[in-house]
Coordinates of C-alpha atoms in Angstrom, one line a residue:
Chain A
M1 CA 45.2 -62.1 -51.9
T2 CA 44.1 -64.7 -54.3
D3 CA 46.7 -67.2 -53.1
G4 CA 44.9 -67.6 -49.7
H5 CA 42.1 -70.0 -49.0
P6 CA 39.3 -67.8 -47.9
W7 CA 36.3 -69.5 -46.3
R8 CA 32.9 -69.1 -48.1
V9 CA 29.4 -70.0 -47.1
H10 CA 27.3 -70.8 -50.1
D11 CA 23.9 -71.6 -48.6
L12 CA 22.4 -71.8 -45.2
E13 CA 19.3 -73.6 -43.9
I14 CA 17.9 -72.9 -40.5
T15 CA 15.1 -74.8 -38.9
D16 CA 13.5 -73.8 -35.6
V17 CA 16.2 -71.4 -34.4
R18 CA 15.0 -68.5 -32.3
C19 CA 12.3 -66.7 -34.3
W20 CA 12.9 -68.7 -37.5
N21 CA 10.6 -71.5 -38.3
H22 CA 12.4 -72.3 -41.5
L23 CA 14.8 -70.3 -43.6
S24 CA 16.8 -71.4 -46.6
I25 CA 19.1 -68.8 -48.3
E26 CA 21.8 -68.8 -50.8
I27 CA 24.6 -66.5 -49.8
P28 CA 26.6 -64.8 -52.6
N29 CA 30.2 -63.7 -52.4
G30 CA 31.3 -60.2 -51.6
L31 CA 29.5 -57.9 -49.1
V32 CA 26.1 -59.1 -47.9
V33 CA 23.9 -56.8 -45.9
L34 CA 21.0 -58.2 -43.9
C35 CA 18.6 -55.3 -43.6
G36 CA 15.4 -55.2 -41.6
P37 CA 13.6 -53.9 -38.5
N38 CA 14.6 -55.0 -34.9
G39 CA 13.5 -58.4 -34.0
A40 CA 13.2 -59.6 -37.6
G41 CA 15.9 -62.3 -37.0
K42 CA 19.0 -60.7 -38.6
T43 CA 21.2 -61.5 -35.6
S44 CA 19.8 -65.1 -35.5
I45 CA 21.0 -65.6 -39.1
I46 CA 24.5 -64.5 -38.0
E47 CA 24.3 -66.6 -34.9
A48 CA 23.3 -69.6 -37.0
L49 CA 26.4 -69.1 -39.2
V50 CA 28.6 -69.1 -36.1
I51 CA 26.9 -72.3 -34.9
A52 CA 27.3 -74.0 -38.2
T53 CA 31.1 -73.3 -38.1
L54 CA 32.1 -73.3 -34.4
G55 CA 29.3 -75.3 -32.9
V56 CA 28.7 -72.8 -30.2
S57 CA 26.6 -69.6 -30.0
P58 CA 28.2 -66.2 -29.4
R59 CA 25.2 -65.2 -27.3
T60 CA 24.6 -68.2 -25.0
S61 CA 26.4 -71.2 -23.7
Q62 CA 23.1 -73.2 -23.8
L63 CA 22.2 -74.4 -27.3
G64 CA 18.8 -75.3 -25.9
E65 CA 18.0 -71.6 -25.5
L66 CA 18.1 -71.3 -29.3
I67 CA 15.3 -73.7 -30.0
R68 CA 12.2 -71.9 -31.3
A69 CA 9.5 -71.6 -28.6
S70 CA 7.0 -74.2 -29.8
A71 CA 9.6 -76.6 -31.3
S72 CA 11.8 -79.3 -29.6
V73 CA 14.6 -79.7 -32.1
M74 CA 16.7 -77.1 -33.9
R75 CA 18.9 -77.7 -36.9
V76 CA 21.4 -75.6 -38.9
T77 CA 22.9 -76.8 -42.1
G78 CA 25.2 -75.0 -44.5
T79 CA 27.5 -75.5 -47.5
F80 CA 30.9 -74.1 -46.9
S81 CA 34.1 -74.1 -48.9
E82 CA 37.6 -73.3 -48.1
S83 CA 38.8 -72.0 -51.4
R84 CA 37.5 -70.0 -54.3
A85 CA 37.5 -73.0 -56.6
H86 CA 34.7 -74.8 -54.7
D87 CA 36.9 -77.9 -54.6
M88 CA 36.9 -78.2 -50.8
T89 CA 33.1 -77.9 -50.4
Q90 CA 31.7 -79.4 -47.3
H91 CA 28.1 -79.7 -46.1
R92 CA 28.0 -79.1 -42.4
E93 CA 25.1 -79.9 -40.1
I94 CA 24.4 -79.3 -36.5
G95 CA 21.2 -80.3 -34.6
Y96 CA 20.2 -79.9 -31.0
A97 CA 17.3 -81.4 -29.2
S98 CA 16.7 -80.7 -25.5
G99 CA 17.3 -83.8 -23.4
V100 CA 19.0 -85.6 -26.3
G101 CA 21.9 -83.3 -27.0
R102 CA 23.9 -82.2 -30.0
R103 CA 24.3 -84.0 -33.3
L104 CA 27.1 -83.1 -35.7
S105 CA 27.9 -84.2 -39.2
I106 CA 30.0 -83.3 -42.2
D107 CA 28.9 -84.4 -45.7
G108 CA 26.3 -86.6 -44.0
A109 CA 28.9 -88.5 -41.9
P110 CA 28.3 -88.2 -38.2
V111 CA 31.1 -86.6 -36.2
R112 CA 31.3 -87.4 -32.5
Q113 CA 33.7 -84.8 -31.2
L114 CA 33.1 -81.0 -31.4
A115 CA 36.9 -80.6 -31.7
Q116 CA 36.9 -82.6 -35.0
W117 CA 33.9 -80.8 -36.3
R118 CA 34.5 -77.1 -35.5
R119 CA 36.6 -74.8 -37.8
P120 CA 38.1 -72.2 -35.5
S121 CA 39.5 -70.0 -38.3
S122 CA 36.4 -70.0 -40.5
V123 CA 34.5 -67.1 -39.0
L124 CA 35.1 -63.9 -37.0
V125 CA 32.1 -62.5 -35.3
F126 CA 31.2 -59.1 -33.9
M127 CA 28.1 -58.5 -31.8
P128 CA 27.5 -55.1 -30.2
E129 CA 25.6 -56.4 -27.2
E130 CA 28.4 -58.8 -26.4
L131 CA 31.8 -57.2 -26.7
R132 CA 33.1 -60.0 -24.6
A133 CA 36.4 -59.9 -26.4
V134 CA 37.0 -56.5 -24.8
K135 CA 35.0 -56.1 -21.6
G136 CA 34.2 -59.8 -20.8
P137 CA 36.0 -62.0 -18.3
P138 CA 39.6 -62.9 -19.0
A139 CA 38.4 -66.3 -20.2
A140 CA 36.6 -64.6 -23.1
R141 CA 39.7 -62.7 -24.3
R142 CA 41.8 -65.8 -23.8
R143 CA 39.4 -67.9 -25.9
G144 CA 39.4 -65.4 -28.7
L145 CA 43.2 -65.5 -28.9
D146 CA 43.4 -69.3 -28.5
R147 CA 40.9 -69.8 -31.3
L148 CA 43.2 -67.8 -33.6
L149 CA 46.2 -69.8 -32.5
E150 CA 44.4 -73.1 -33.0
A151 CA 43.9 -72.0 -36.6
M152 CA 47.4 -70.8 -37.1
V153 CA 49.8 -72.9 -35.0
P154 CA 49.9 -76.6 -35.7
G155 CA 49.8 -78.6 -32.5
F156 CA 48.6 -75.6 -30.4
S157 CA 45.3 -77.2 -29.5
E158 CA 47.0 -80.4 -28.4
H159 CA 49.3 -78.4 -26.1
L160 CA 46.4 -76.4 -24.8
S161 CA 44.4 -79.5 -24.0
G162 CA 47.4 -81.2 -22.6
Y163 CA 48.0 -78.3 -20.3
Q164 CA 44.3 -78.4 -19.2
E165 CA 44.4 -82.2 -18.7
A166 CA 47.5 -82.0 -16.5
T167 CA 46.1 -79.1 -14.5
T168 CA 42.9 -81.0 -13.9
Q169 CA 44.9 -84.0 -12.6
R170 CA 47.0 -81.7 -10.3
N171 CA 43.8 -80.1 -9.0
A172 CA 42.3 -83.5 -8.3
L173 CA 45.4 -84.5 -6.5
L174 CA 45.6 -81.3 -4.4
R175 CA 41.9 -81.5 -3.4
R176 CA 42.3 -85.1 -2.3
A177 CA 45.5 -84.3 -0.5
R178 CA 43.7 -81.5 1.3
S179 CA 40.8 -83.7 2.5
T180 CA 42.7 -86.9 3.3
G181 CA 46.1 -85.5 4.3
I182 CA 48.1 -87.7 1.8
D183 CA 51.4 -86.3 0.6
P184 CA 51.0 -84.4 -2.7
A185 CA 54.6 -85.2 -3.7
S186 CA 53.5 -86.8 -7.0
A187 CA 52.2 -83.3 -8.0
F188 CA 55.5 -82.5 -9.5
A189 CA 54.9 -85.1 -12.3
W190 CA 51.8 -83.2 -13.3
E191 CA 53.5 -79.9 -12.8
T192 CA 56.3 -81.0 -15.2
R193 CA 53.6 -81.9 -17.8
M194 CA 51.9 -78.5 -17.2
A195 CA 55.2 -76.7 -17.7
T196 CA 56.0 -78.5 -20.9
H197 CA 52.6 -77.8 -22.5
G198 CA 52.1 -74.4 -20.8
A199 CA 55.4 -73.1 -22.1
V200 CA 54.3 -73.7 -25.7
V201 CA 50.9 -72.1 -25.0
V202 CA 52.4 -69.0 -23.5
Q203 CA 55.1 -68.7 -26.2
S204 CA 52.4 -69.0 -28.9
R205 CA 50.2 -66.4 -27.2
R206 CA 53.2 -64.0 -26.9
D207 CA 54.0 -64.4 -30.6
A208 CA 50.4 -63.8 -31.6
I209 CA 50.1 -60.7 -29.4
T210 CA 53.3 -59.3 -31.0
E211 CA 51.8 -59.8 -34.4
L212 CA 48.4 -58.4 -33.4
R213 CA 49.6 -55.3 -31.6
P214 CA 50.5 -53.1 -34.6
R215 CA 47.5 -54.2 -36.5
F216 CA 45.2 -53.5 -33.6
A217 CA 46.7 -50.0 -33.2
F218 CA 46.3 -49.4 -36.9
W219 CA 42.6 -50.3 -37.1
L220 CA 41.8 -48.6 -33.8
E221 CA 43.1 -45.4 -35.2
A222 CA 41.5 -45.9 -38.7
L223 CA 38.1 -46.5 -37.0
G224 CA 38.4 -43.2 -35.1
G225 CA 39.3 -44.9 -31.7
G226 CA 42.4 -42.8 -31.3
S227 CA 46.1 -43.4 -31.5
G228 CA 48.2 -45.4 -29.1
G229 CA 46.2 -48.7 -29.1
V230 CA 48.0 -51.4 -27.1
L231 CA 47.6 -55.1 -26.6
E232 CA 49.7 -56.9 -24.0
L233 CA 49.7 -60.4 -22.7
E234 CA 49.1 -60.4 -18.9
S235 CA 50.8 -63.6 -17.9
S236 CA 50.0 -65.6 -14.8
P237 CA 52.0 -65.6 -12.7
S238 CA 52.7 -61.9 -13.3
N239 CA 56.4 -62.1 -13.0
L240 CA 56.5 -64.5 -16.0
C241 CA 56.5 -61.5 -18.3
A242 CA 60.2 -61.1 -17.5
V243 CA 61.0 -64.7 -18.4
D244 CA 62.5 -65.5 -21.8
N245 CA 60.8 -68.2 -24.0
D246 CA 63.7 -70.5 -23.5
A247 CA 63.4 -70.3 -19.7
L248 CA 59.6 -70.8 -19.5
V249 CA 59.6 -74.5 -18.8
A250 CA 62.1 -74.2 -15.9
S251 CA 60.3 -71.1 -14.6
F252 CA 56.9 -72.9 -14.6
V253 CA 58.3 -76.0 -12.9
E254 CA 59.9 -73.8 -10.2
Q255 CA 56.8 -71.7 -9.6
F256 CA 54.3 -74.5 -9.5
A257 CA 56.4 -76.3 -6.9
R258 CA 56.9 -73.1 -4.9
L259 CA 53.2 -72.3 -4.9
R260 CA 52.2 -75.9 -4.1
P261 CA 51.4 -75.1 -0.4
R262 CA 49.2 -72.2 -1.4
D263 CA 47.5 -74.2 -4.1
L264 CA 47.0 -77.1 -1.7
A265 CA 45.1 -74.8 0.7
A266 CA 43.0 -73.5 -2.2
G267 CA 42.4 -76.9 -3.7
L268 CA 43.3 -75.7 -7.2
T269 CA 46.0 -74.3 -9.3
T270 CA 46.0 -70.6 -8.6
T271 CA 48.5 -69.5 -11.3
G272 CA 49.4 -70.5 -14.8
P273 CA 48.4 -70.0 -18.5
H274 CA 44.8 -70.8 -17.6
R275 CA 44.7 -67.5 -15.8
D276 CA 46.3 -65.4 -18.6
D277 CA 44.6 -62.2 -19.7
I278 CA 45.0 -59.7 -22.5
W279 CA 45.5 -56.1 -21.7
I280 CA 43.6 -53.9 -24.2
G281 CA 44.1 -50.2 -23.9
I282 CA 44.9 -46.8 -25.3
G283 CA 48.2 -45.6 -23.9
D284 CA 48.0 -46.7 -20.3
R285 CA 44.2 -46.5 -20.0
D286 CA 42.6 -49.9 -19.6
L287 CA 39.7 -50.1 -22.1
R288 CA 38.5 -53.3 -20.7
R289 CA 37.3 -51.6 -17.5
L290 CA 37.4 -47.9 -18.2
G291 CA 36.4 -47.7 -21.8
S292 CA 33.1 -46.2 -22.8
Q293 CA 30.6 -48.4 -24.7
G294 CA 31.7 -46.7 -27.9
E295 CA 35.4 -47.2 -27.2
Q296 CA 34.9 -50.8 -26.4
R297 CA 32.9 -51.3 -29.6
T298 CA 35.7 -49.8 -31.7
A299 CA 38.3 -51.8 -29.8
A300 CA 36.4 -55.0 -30.4
L301 CA 36.1 -54.2 -34.1
A302 CA 39.8 -53.3 -34.3
L303 CA 40.7 -56.5 -32.6
L304 CA 38.5 -58.5 -35.0
L305 CA 40.2 -56.8 -38.0
A306 CA 43.6 -57.5 -36.6
H307 CA 42.7 -61.2 -36.3
R308 CA 41.4 -61.1 -39.8
D309 CA 44.7 -59.6 -41.1
L310 CA 46.7 -62.3 -39.3
L311 CA 44.6 -65.1 -40.6
R312 CA 44.7 -63.6 -44.1
A313 CA 48.5 -63.5 -43.9
A314 CA 48.5 -67.1 -42.9
G315 CA 46.4 -67.9 -46.0
S316 CA 43.1 -68.6 -44.3
G317 CA 40.5 -65.9 -44.9
P318 CA 37.7 -66.1 -42.4
I319 CA 34.1 -65.1 -43.1
L320 CA 33.4 -61.8 -41.2
L321 CA 30.0 -61.7 -39.5
L322 CA 29.3 -58.2 -38.2
D323 CA 26.0 -57.6 -36.4
D324 CA 24.6 -54.1 -36.3
V325 CA 28.0 -52.6 -36.9
L326 CA 27.2 -49.5 -38.8
S327 CA 24.6 -47.9 -36.4
E328 CA 26.8 -46.1 -34.0
L329 CA 29.5 -45.1 -36.4
D330 CA 29.6 -41.6 -37.8
P331 CA 29.9 -41.3 -41.6
G332 CA 33.6 -41.0 -41.6
R333 CA 34.2 -44.1 -39.5
R334 CA 31.6 -46.0 -41.4
Q335 CA 33.6 -45.2 -44.6
A336 CA 36.8 -46.3 -42.9
L337 CA 35.2 -49.6 -41.9
L338 CA 33.6 -50.3 -45.3
A339 CA 37.0 -49.6 -46.9
A340 CA 38.6 -52.1 -44.5
L341 CA 36.1 -54.8 -45.6
T342 CA 36.9 -54.7 -49.3
G343 CA 39.1 -57.8 -49.4
D344 CA 38.9 -61.3 -50.6
E345 CA 36.8 -62.4 -47.7
Q346 CA 33.0 -62.8 -47.5
V347 CA 31.5 -60.2 -45.2
I348 CA 28.0 -60.5 -43.8
L349 CA 26.7 -57.5 -41.9
S350 CA 23.3 -56.6 -40.5
S351 CA 21.6 -53.2 -40.2
A352 CA 18.4 -52.1 -38.7
D353 CA 18.7 -48.7 -40.4
P354 CA 16.0 -48.7 -43.1
D355 CA 17.9 -46.3 -45.3
V356 CA 21.5 -47.4 -44.9
S357 CA 23.2 -44.9 -47.2
F358 CA 23.8 -47.5 -49.8
A359 CA 25.8 -45.1 -51.8
D360 CA 28.6 -45.9 -49.4
L361 CA 28.5 -49.6 -50.1
P362 CA 30.8 -51.1 -52.7
A363 CA 29.4 -52.2 -56.0
E364 CA 29.5 -55.9 -55.3
T365 CA 27.0 -55.7 -52.5
T366 CA 23.9 -57.9 -52.1
I367 CA 21.2 -56.6 -49.8
F368 CA 18.7 -59.1 -48.2
Q369 CA 15.5 -57.7 -46.8
V370 CA 14.7 -59.5 -43.5
R371 CA 11.2 -59.1 -42.2
D372 CA 8.0 -61.0 -41.4
G373 CA 9.7 -64.3 -41.3
V374 CA 11.2 -64.2 -44.7
C375 CA 14.6 -63.1 -46.1
H376 CA 14.9 -62.2 -49.7
V377 CA 17.1 -60.2 -52.0
Chain B
M1 CA 10.4 -115.9 -23.4
L2 CA 14.0 -116.5 -22.3
T3 CA 14.7 -119.1 -19.6
P4 CA 16.5 -117.9 -16.4
S5 CA 19.7 -119.7 -17.3
L6 CA 19.8 -118.2 -20.8
E7 CA 19.1 -114.7 -19.3
R8 CA 21.9 -115.1 -16.9
L9 CA 24.3 -116.1 -19.6
I10 CA 23.3 -113.1 -21.7
A11 CA 23.7 -110.8 -18.7
E12 CA 27.2 -112.1 -18.0
L13 CA 28.3 -112.0 -21.7
S14 CA 27.1 -108.4 -22.0
R15 CA 29.5 -107.3 -19.2
L16 CA 32.4 -108.1 -21.6
P17 CA 34.1 -105.1 -23.2
G18 CA 32.7 -104.4 -26.7
V19 CA 29.8 -106.7 -26.2
G20 CA 26.4 -105.0 -26.1
P21 CA 23.1 -106.7 -25.2
R22 CA 22.4 -107.7 -28.9
S23 CA 25.8 -109.3 -29.5
A24 CA 25.5 -111.0 -26.1
Q25 CA 22.2 -112.5 -27.3
R26 CA 23.8 -113.6 -30.5
L27 CA 26.7 -115.3 -28.7
A28 CA 24.4 -117.0 -26.3
F29 CA 22.3 -118.5 -29.1
H30 CA 25.5 -119.5 -30.8
L31 CA 26.6 -121.4 -27.7
L32 CA 23.2 -122.9 -27.4
K33 CA 23.6 -124.5 -30.8
A34 CA 27.2 -125.6 -30.3
P35 CA 28.0 -129.2 -29.3
N36 CA 27.9 -129.9 -25.6
E37 CA 31.6 -130.6 -25.3
R38 CA 32.5 -127.2 -26.8
T39 CA 30.4 -125.2 -24.3
L40 CA 31.7 -127.3 -21.4
A41 CA 35.3 -126.7 -22.7
L42 CA 34.6 -123.0 -22.6
A43 CA 33.1 -123.2 -19.2
G44 CA 36.1 -125.3 -18.0
A45 CA 38.6 -122.8 -19.4
L46 CA 36.9 -120.0 -17.6
T47 CA 36.8 -121.9 -14.3
Q48 CA 40.4 -123.0 -14.6
M49 CA 41.5 -119.4 -15.3
S50 CA 39.7 -117.9 -12.3
E51 CA 40.9 -120.7 -10.0
R52 CA 44.5 -120.9 -11.1
L53 CA 45.6 -117.5 -12.3
R54 CA 47.0 -115.1 -9.7
P55 CA 49.4 -112.2 -9.7
C56 CA 53.1 -113.2 -10.0
S57 CA 54.7 -112.5 -6.6
R58 CA 57.7 -110.8 -8.3
C59 CA 56.5 -108.8 -11.3
F60 CA 52.7 -108.8 -10.7
S61 CA 51.9 -110.1 -14.2
F62 CA 49.6 -113.2 -14.2
A63 CA 51.0 -116.5 -13.1
E64 CA 49.7 -120.0 -12.2
D65 CA 52.5 -120.7 -9.8
E66 CA 54.3 -118.4 -7.4
L67 CA 56.2 -116.9 -10.3
C68 CA 55.1 -116.2 -13.9
P69 CA 56.8 -118.1 -16.8
I70 CA 59.0 -115.0 -17.5
C71 CA 60.2 -114.6 -13.9
Q72 CA 60.9 -118.4 -13.8
D73 CA 63.1 -118.1 -16.9
Q74 CA 66.7 -118.0 -15.5
R75 CA 68.3 -117.3 -18.8
R76 CA 67.0 -113.7 -19.0
D77 CA 69.1 -110.7 -18.3
R78 CA 68.8 -109.7 -14.6
T79 CA 70.2 -106.3 -15.1
L80 CA 67.3 -105.1 -17.3
L81 CA 63.9 -104.3 -16.0
C82 CA 61.0 -103.0 -18.0
V83 CA 58.1 -101.2 -16.3
V84 CA 54.7 -101.5 -17.8
E85 CA 51.2 -100.4 -16.8
E86 CA 49.3 -103.6 -17.3
P87 CA 50.2 -107.3 -18.0
S88 CA 48.7 -106.8 -21.5
S89 CA 51.7 -104.6 -22.4
I90 CA 54.1 -107.5 -21.9
L91 CA 52.8 -109.6 -24.8
P92 CA 53.5 -107.0 -27.6
I93 CA 57.0 -106.4 -26.1
E94 CA 57.7 -110.1 -26.0
R95 CA 56.6 -110.5 -29.6
T96 CA 59.4 -108.1 -30.7
H97 CA 62.1 -110.6 -29.6
E98 CA 64.2 -107.5 -28.9
Y99 CA 64.0 -107.6 -25.1
R100 CA 65.6 -110.3 -22.9
G101 CA 65.1 -108.7 -19.4
Y102 CA 62.4 -109.0 -16.8
Y103 CA 59.2 -107.0 -16.3
H104 CA 57.4 -105.1 -13.6
V105 CA 53.7 -104.4 -13.8
L106 CA 52.5 -101.3 -12.0
G107 CA 48.8 -102.1 -12.2
G108 CA 47.9 -98.8 -13.9
A109 CA 49.1 -95.2 -14.1
L110 CA 48.9 -92.3 -11.8
S111 CA 45.6 -90.5 -12.3
P112 CA 44.4 -88.4 -9.4
I113 CA 41.1 -87.8 -11.2
D114 CA 40.4 -91.5 -10.8
G115 CA 41.8 -91.6 -7.3
I116 CA 45.0 -93.4 -8.4
D117 CA 48.0 -92.3 -6.3
P118 CA 51.5 -93.7 -6.0
G119 CA 50.3 -95.9 -3.1
D120 CA 47.8 -97.6 -5.4
L121 CA 50.5 -98.8 -7.8
R122 CA 53.2 -101.4 -7.3
I123 CA 55.8 -98.7 -6.9
D124 CA 57.3 -99.6 -3.5
E125 CA 57.7 -103.1 -4.8
L126 CA 59.5 -101.7 -7.9
V127 CA 61.9 -99.7 -5.7
R128 CA 62.6 -102.8 -3.6
R129 CA 63.3 -104.9 -6.8
V130 CA 65.7 -102.3 -8.2
D131 CA 67.6 -102.3 -4.9
A132 CA 67.6 -106.1 -4.5
E133 CA 68.0 -107.5 -7.9
G134 CA 71.1 -105.6 -9.2
V135 CA 69.1 -103.9 -12.0
T136 CA 71.3 -101.4 -14.0
E137 CA 68.8 -100.2 -16.5
L138 CA 65.1 -99.5 -15.9
I139 CA 63.1 -99.2 -19.2
V140 CA 60.0 -97.1 -18.5
A141 CA 57.4 -98.5 -20.9
T142 CA 54.2 -96.8 -19.6
N143 CA 51.8 -95.7 -22.3
P144 CA 52.6 -92.4 -24.2
T145 CA 49.5 -90.8 -22.7
M146 CA 49.1 -88.0 -20.2
T147 CA 48.8 -90.4 -17.3
G148 CA 51.6 -92.7 -18.6
E149 CA 54.0 -89.8 -19.1
A150 CA 53.3 -88.4 -15.7
T151 CA 53.9 -91.8 -14.1
A152 CA 57.2 -92.1 -16.0
L153 CA 58.2 -88.6 -14.7
Y154 CA 57.3 -89.7 -11.1
L155 CA 59.4 -92.9 -11.5
S156 CA 62.3 -91.1 -12.9
D157 CA 62.4 -88.7 -10.0
L158 CA 62.0 -91.5 -7.5
L159 CA 64.8 -93.7 -8.9
R160 CA 67.2 -91.2 -10.3
G161 CA 70.8 -92.0 -9.2
K162 CA 69.9 -95.5 -8.3
V163 CA 69.6 -96.9 -11.8
Q164 CA 69.9 -95.8 -15.4
L165 CA 66.4 -94.8 -16.6
T166 CA 65.3 -95.0 -20.2
R167 CA 62.0 -94.3 -21.9
L168 CA 60.6 -96.0 -25.0
A169 CA 61.1 -93.7 -28.0
S170 CA 58.1 -92.2 -29.8
G171 CA 58.1 -92.0 -33.6
L172 CA 56.9 -93.3 -36.9
P173 CA 55.4 -96.8 -37.4
V174 CA 57.7 -98.9 -39.6
G175 CA 56.5 -99.1 -43.2
A176 CA 54.2 -96.1 -42.8
D177 CA 54.1 -93.1 -45.2
L178 CA 55.2 -89.8 -43.8
E179 CA 52.2 -88.0 -45.3
Y180 CA 49.8 -90.0 -43.1
A181 CA 51.6 -89.3 -39.9
D182 CA 49.9 -87.0 -37.4
E183 CA 51.7 -83.8 -36.4
L184 CA 52.3 -84.8 -32.8
T185 CA 53.9 -88.1 -33.7
L186 CA 56.0 -86.7 -36.5
G187 CA 57.0 -83.8 -34.3
R188 CA 58.2 -86.2 -31.6
A189 CA 60.0 -88.3 -34.3
L190 CA 61.8 -85.1 -35.4
L191 CA 62.8 -84.2 -31.9
G192 CA 64.1 -87.7 -31.3
R193 CA 66.0 -88.0 -34.6
R194 CA 69.2 -89.9 -34.7
V195 CA 72.5 -89.6 -36.5
L196 CA 72.7 -91.8 -39.5
E197 CA 75.5 -94.4 -39.0

């Protein structure tokens, strides 16, 4: 595993985020446990790490909500590196002020666009109150998969944004055609662009699901979630599942044209890769809707480890951020999870359990005590 | 502090692309110091341009007469027609000295988001020219952007069968190093590779 380029965070500085007034910590390699009572700010540290790498919070879409009650500006900075040798170190900074907006920089140089600043493969995050990757809306599952593909498939993000741009143009055309009665004949030009980009998007998603499926099943079983875990791409339109990769473009062109009257009435594009979903289940039971809280947790964790395996195989080890992951696992599953976490990647997990059975933890573990506004070893 | 005429000049200058209020002020003070005949020459050039320039009645580039200098040139190849989005695209193509046909300016690219439909571009005029002028090859030189590509697709569907349609190739800049090429451009260059003669 040493030939990969695992991500590392070396230090983190948080100013006026949630309950933290100011926090500056150095984060060692190996397994890091943030330990402390509820409400001490463990999750906020994990959240800050996500913000410092992806630029968005896993808990809210409004960065403004993160600003500490009596402050007006929040700031997160961190030193990250992409390989063990520290030769690719970068100092990342994100600030947010209500009314002013977001400020991003890398090594002190301002970066305008989030797309240039964010590092989609650098962290994988698990938050028990969220589980959006399993039980959230289709968009949440899609986004998880697309983030993985952005990191692994060169050109994927260009195709995805190309598809989105062409779809936005087609929607604008359909809406205006609906209100003014103009002929939407030029829609086919946008449909052709949507088909070209959309086919690459769908093909990449299919490939990723094929790679993830056995890994997901493996981890689901290892974590006690039972055997027979299945991932499946639910394509939109649904009959697309039967179409070979080579025929995707032609199939999209035909379907978009055929559904144009319906889309015209709706004023938007009703089918396409922007409506794809991922089926997550055990056998033929749909865990997204029918799974218990515990099953969904285990599935989310198994999916995260499957993503980790795939990124690892591609030579890019993400930092694993696992919030409150041990609490609901029985000792056997806890052991299985901890065994899964002994790799080359940095793992940061939080626990409210005052006496985590530290005997279980590997030797190279650092424990931070988080309480009363401080965080120390 | 500023006089009304100076304020007006600064306001007009700051409408120009890439000119903010500060550089507008700097330009205005520069003009203030310049000799009278220079500022009058500039004013004269502006007046003349806005009075004399109008769209060419054939290709919709800019002209001072009925036709632009290119459309007036009888020695050009009548069978070649190059479609561009804006008149500003003509100059770089002319500088290549590789093209001896005529042009047609669409006046933009399809973009429903901005309310630009086929009816807002000079597409009917293009179809009429293709029919009337004996064009055998139509070179679609819209920009390689989302809107430019969609416009090219629209034109190719509209004119297929009437005329041979070609599209400008995408690829590597001459004299550039492969290692600095972005994936998208290099990918296109690979797809559009040619047999070595």
